[in-house]
Coordinates of C-alpha atoms in Angstrom, one line a residue:
Y1 CA -14.0 12.5 3.8
T2 CA -16.3 10.9 0.7
L3 CA -13.9 10.8 -1.8
A4 CA -11.4 9.7 0.6
A5 CA -13.8 6.8 1.8
G6 CA -14.8 5.9 -1.8
I7 CA -11.2 5.6 -2.3
M8 CA -9.9 3.3 0.3
F9 CA -13.7 0.9 0.0
G10 CA -12.6 0.5 -3.7
A11 CA -9.2 -0.5 -2.5
F12 CA -11.3 -3.2 0.2
V13 CA -13.3 -4.0 -3.2
G14 CA -10.5 -5.2 -5.1
Y15 CA -9.2 -6.9 -2.8
L16 CA -12.8 -8.8 -2.9
S17 CA -13.2 -9.3 -6.5
S18 CA -9.4 -11.1 -6.6
S19 CA -9.2 -12.6 -3.0
Q20 CA -10.8 -16.0 -4.3
Q21 CA -8.2 -16.6 -6.7
I22 CA -5.5 -15.6 -4.7
L23 CA -6.3 -17.3 -1.4
Q24 CA -8.0 -20.7 -3.0
V25 CA -6.5 -20.8 -5.7
Q26 CA -2.9 -18.7 -5.8
Y27 CA -2.1 -20.2 -2.1
G28 CA -4.1 -23.4 -2.6
T29 CA -5.7 -23.1 1.1
G30 CA -8.6 -24.7 -0.8
D31 CA -11.5 -25.6 1.5
L32 CA -9.7 -23.5 4.4
F33 CA -10.3 -20.3 1.9
S34 CA -13.1 -19.0 4.5
L35 CA -11.2 -19.9 7.2
Y36 CA -8.7 -17.4 5.8
F37 CA -11.1 -15.0 4.7
G38 CA -12.4 -14.7 8.4
A39 CA -9.4 -14.6 10.0
L40 CA -9.2 -11.0 7.5
A41 CA -12.0 -9.9 8.8
L42 CA -11.6 -10.3 12.2
A43 CA -8.5 -7.3 12.0
I44 CA -11.2 -5.1 10.4
G45 CA -13.7 -6.1 13.9
F46 CA -10.9 -5.9 16.0
S47 CA -9.9 -2.1 14.8
S48 CA -13.3 -0.9 14.9
F49 CA -13.4 -2.5 18.7
A50 CA -10.2 -0.4 19.2
N51 CA -10.9 2.7 17.1
S52 CA -13.7 3.4 19.8
K53 CA -11.0 3.4 22.9
L54 CA -8.5 5.6 20.9
V55 CA -11.4 8.1 19.0
M56 CA -11.9 9.4 23.0
K57 CA -8.0 10.2 23.4
I58 CA -6.5 11.1 19.5
S59 CA -8.6 12.8 17.1
M60 CA -10.6 11.0 13.8
Q61 CA -8.3 13.4 11.2
T62 CA -4.9 11.9 13.2
L63 CA -6.2 8.4 13.2
C64 CA -7.4 8.7 10.1
I65 CA -3.5 10.2 9.0
G66 CA -1.9 7.7 10.6
A67 CA -4.0 4.8 9.5
L68 CA -3.7 5.7 6.0
A69 CA 0.7 6.4 6.9
V70 CA 0.7 2.5 8.1
V71 CA -1.0 1.2 4.9
F72 CA 0.5 3.2 2.5
S73 CA 4.3 2.3 4.1
T74 CA 3.5 -0.8 4.7
S75 CA 1.9 -1.5 1.3
I76 CA 5.4 -0.3 -0.5
I77 CA 7.3 -2.7 1.8
F78 CA 5.6 -5.5 1.4
F79 CA 5.9 -4.7 -2.9
I80 CA 9.3 -4.8 -2.6
Y81 CA 9.6 -7.5 -0.4
A82 CA 7.0 -9.2 -3.1
E83 CA 9.7 -8.1 -6.5
M84 CA 12.4 -9.4 -4.3
V85 CA 10.5 -13.1 -4.3
N86 CA 9.5 -13.6 -7.6
E87 CA 6.2 -12.0 -6.7
N88 CA 5.5 -14.6 -4.9
P89 CA 5.1 -14.0 -0.9
G90 CA 4.4 -17.0 1.3
L91 CA 1.5 -17.1 2.9
L92 CA 2.6 -16.2 5.9
S93 CA 3.8 -12.8 5.0
F94 CA 0.9 -12.5 2.8
M95 CA -1.8 -12.8 5.7
L96 CA 0.9 -10.5 8.5
Y97 CA 0.4 -7.7 5.5
M98 CA -3.6 -8.2 5.5
L99 CA -4.3 -8.2 8.8
S100 CA -2.2 -4.9 9.3
T101 CA -3.6 -3.3 6.4
F102 CA -7.0 -4.6 7.5
F103 CA -7.1 -3.1 10.8
C104 CA -6.1 0.0 9.7
F105 CA -9.1 -0.4 7.0
G106 CA -11.3 -0.6 10.4
I107 CA -10.1 2.5 11.9
L108 CA -10.4 4.3 8.5
F109 CA -14.1 3.4 7.1
G110 CA -16.2 4.2 11.1
N111 CA -14.1 7.8 11.0
F112 CA -14.1 8.8 7.6
N113 CA -18.2 8.2 7.8
S114 CA -18.3 10.4 10.8
L115 CA -16.2 12.9 9.5
A116 CA -17.7 13.4 6.1
V117 CA -20.8 14.0 8.0
H118 CA -20.2 15.6 10.7
P119 CA -20.8 19.0 8.9
L120 CA -23.8 17.6 7.9
G121 CA -25.6 16.9 11.4
H122 CA -28.8 19.1 10.9
I123 CA -29.8 17.0 7.9
A124 CA -27.6 14.0 9.0
G125 CA -30.0 12.0 7.6
V126 CA -30.3 12.8 4.2
A127 CA -26.3 13.1 4.4
T128 CA -25.5 9.5 5.4
S129 CA -27.6 8.5 2.2
V130 CA -26.1 11.1 -0.5
I131 CA -22.6 9.8 0.8
S132 CA -23.2 6.7 0.7
T133 CA -24.4 5.9 -2.2
V134 CA -20.8 8.1 -3.7
Q135 CA -18.8 6.7 -1.3
T136 CA -20.4 3.2 -3.4
L137 CA -19.7 4.5 -6.8
I138 CA -16.4 5.7 -6.1
S139 CA -15.8 2.7 -4.5
V140 CA -16.8 0.5 -7.5
V141 CA -15.6 2.1 -10.5
V142 CA -12.0 1.5 -8.4
G143 CA -12.8 -1.8 -6.7
T144 CA -13.3 -3.4 -10.4
Y145 CA -10.7 -1.4 -11.8
V146 CA -8.2 -3.3 -8.8
G147 CA -9.9 -6.6 -9.4
Q148 CA -9.7 -6.3 -13.3
H149 CA -5.8 -6.5 -12.6
Y150 CA -5.5 -9.7 -10.6
D151 CA -2.5 -11.8 -13.2
G152 CA -2.5 -14.2 -10.7
T153 CA 0.0 -12.2 -7.8
V154 CA -0.7 -10.2 -5.6
M155 CA 1.3 -7.8 -7.1
P156 CA -1.6 -5.9 -9.1
L157 CA -3.9 -5.9 -5.0
I158 CA -0.7 -4.0 -3.5
F159 CA -0.2 -1.7 -5.8
G160 CA -4.1 -0.5 -5.9
F161 CA -3.2 -0.5 -1.9
I162 CA -0.2 1.7 -2.4
L163 CA -1.9 4.0 -5.1
C164 CA -5.4 4.7 -2.9
S165 CA -3.5 5.1 0.4
G166 CA -0.8 7.5 -1.5
I167 CA -3.4 9.1 -2.8
T168 CA -6.4 9.2 0.1
L169 CA -3.5 10.2 2.1
G170 CA -2.4 13.2 0.4
L171 CA -6.2 14.4 0.6
I172 CA -6.2 13.7 3.9
V173 CA -2.9 15.7 4.4
W174 CA -3.8 18.3 2.0
L175 CA -7.8 19.0 3.6
R176 CA -5.8 19.2 7.4
M177 CA -3.8 21.8 6.0
N178 CA -6.7 23.7 4.1
T179 CA -9.1 23.4 7.1
Q180 CA -6.0 24.3 9.6
S181 CA -4.8 27.5 7.5
N182 CA -8.6 28.6 6.9
A183 CA -9.6 28.5 10.8
Q184 CA -6.4 31.2 11.8
Q185 CA -7.4 33.0 9.0
A186 CA -10.7 33.6 11.0

């Protein structure tokens, strides 16, 4: 879960490193950049609230798999759409895509951290420090890679979300299957 969180946070760092160019320059939001940026941040806040209610009814693993599946599938769909409009989707469609993606990110971040520290409850303080350090290192590498590929379009960012969510989804599904298999053998 530490690796998964690092990879997905890396996709988010890639957005952070290219958001000003995308929103302010590419889409020409100018002085309204902070408003658009803040609106996307609100999606993470809303999802954290929703997650606090959902986690009482649905397992954290299931929530993470669902959120990753949504990011992966909507990113593929939006990538295809962006290709069809000559790599220049409108601001409204980009914002809607990003709002859904960030809503899912809000679900992922809290749950991944909880799942990563869960088996280490007896050393939770030290474990949290190590986990956070590893996640940050992974996210800086991934985020730098995604951010450096900005080419005046949203395509590298979307592709980064596809790649990161696809790898993470595969990792989490594999982990879940492996955990269930080990539980059945015991």
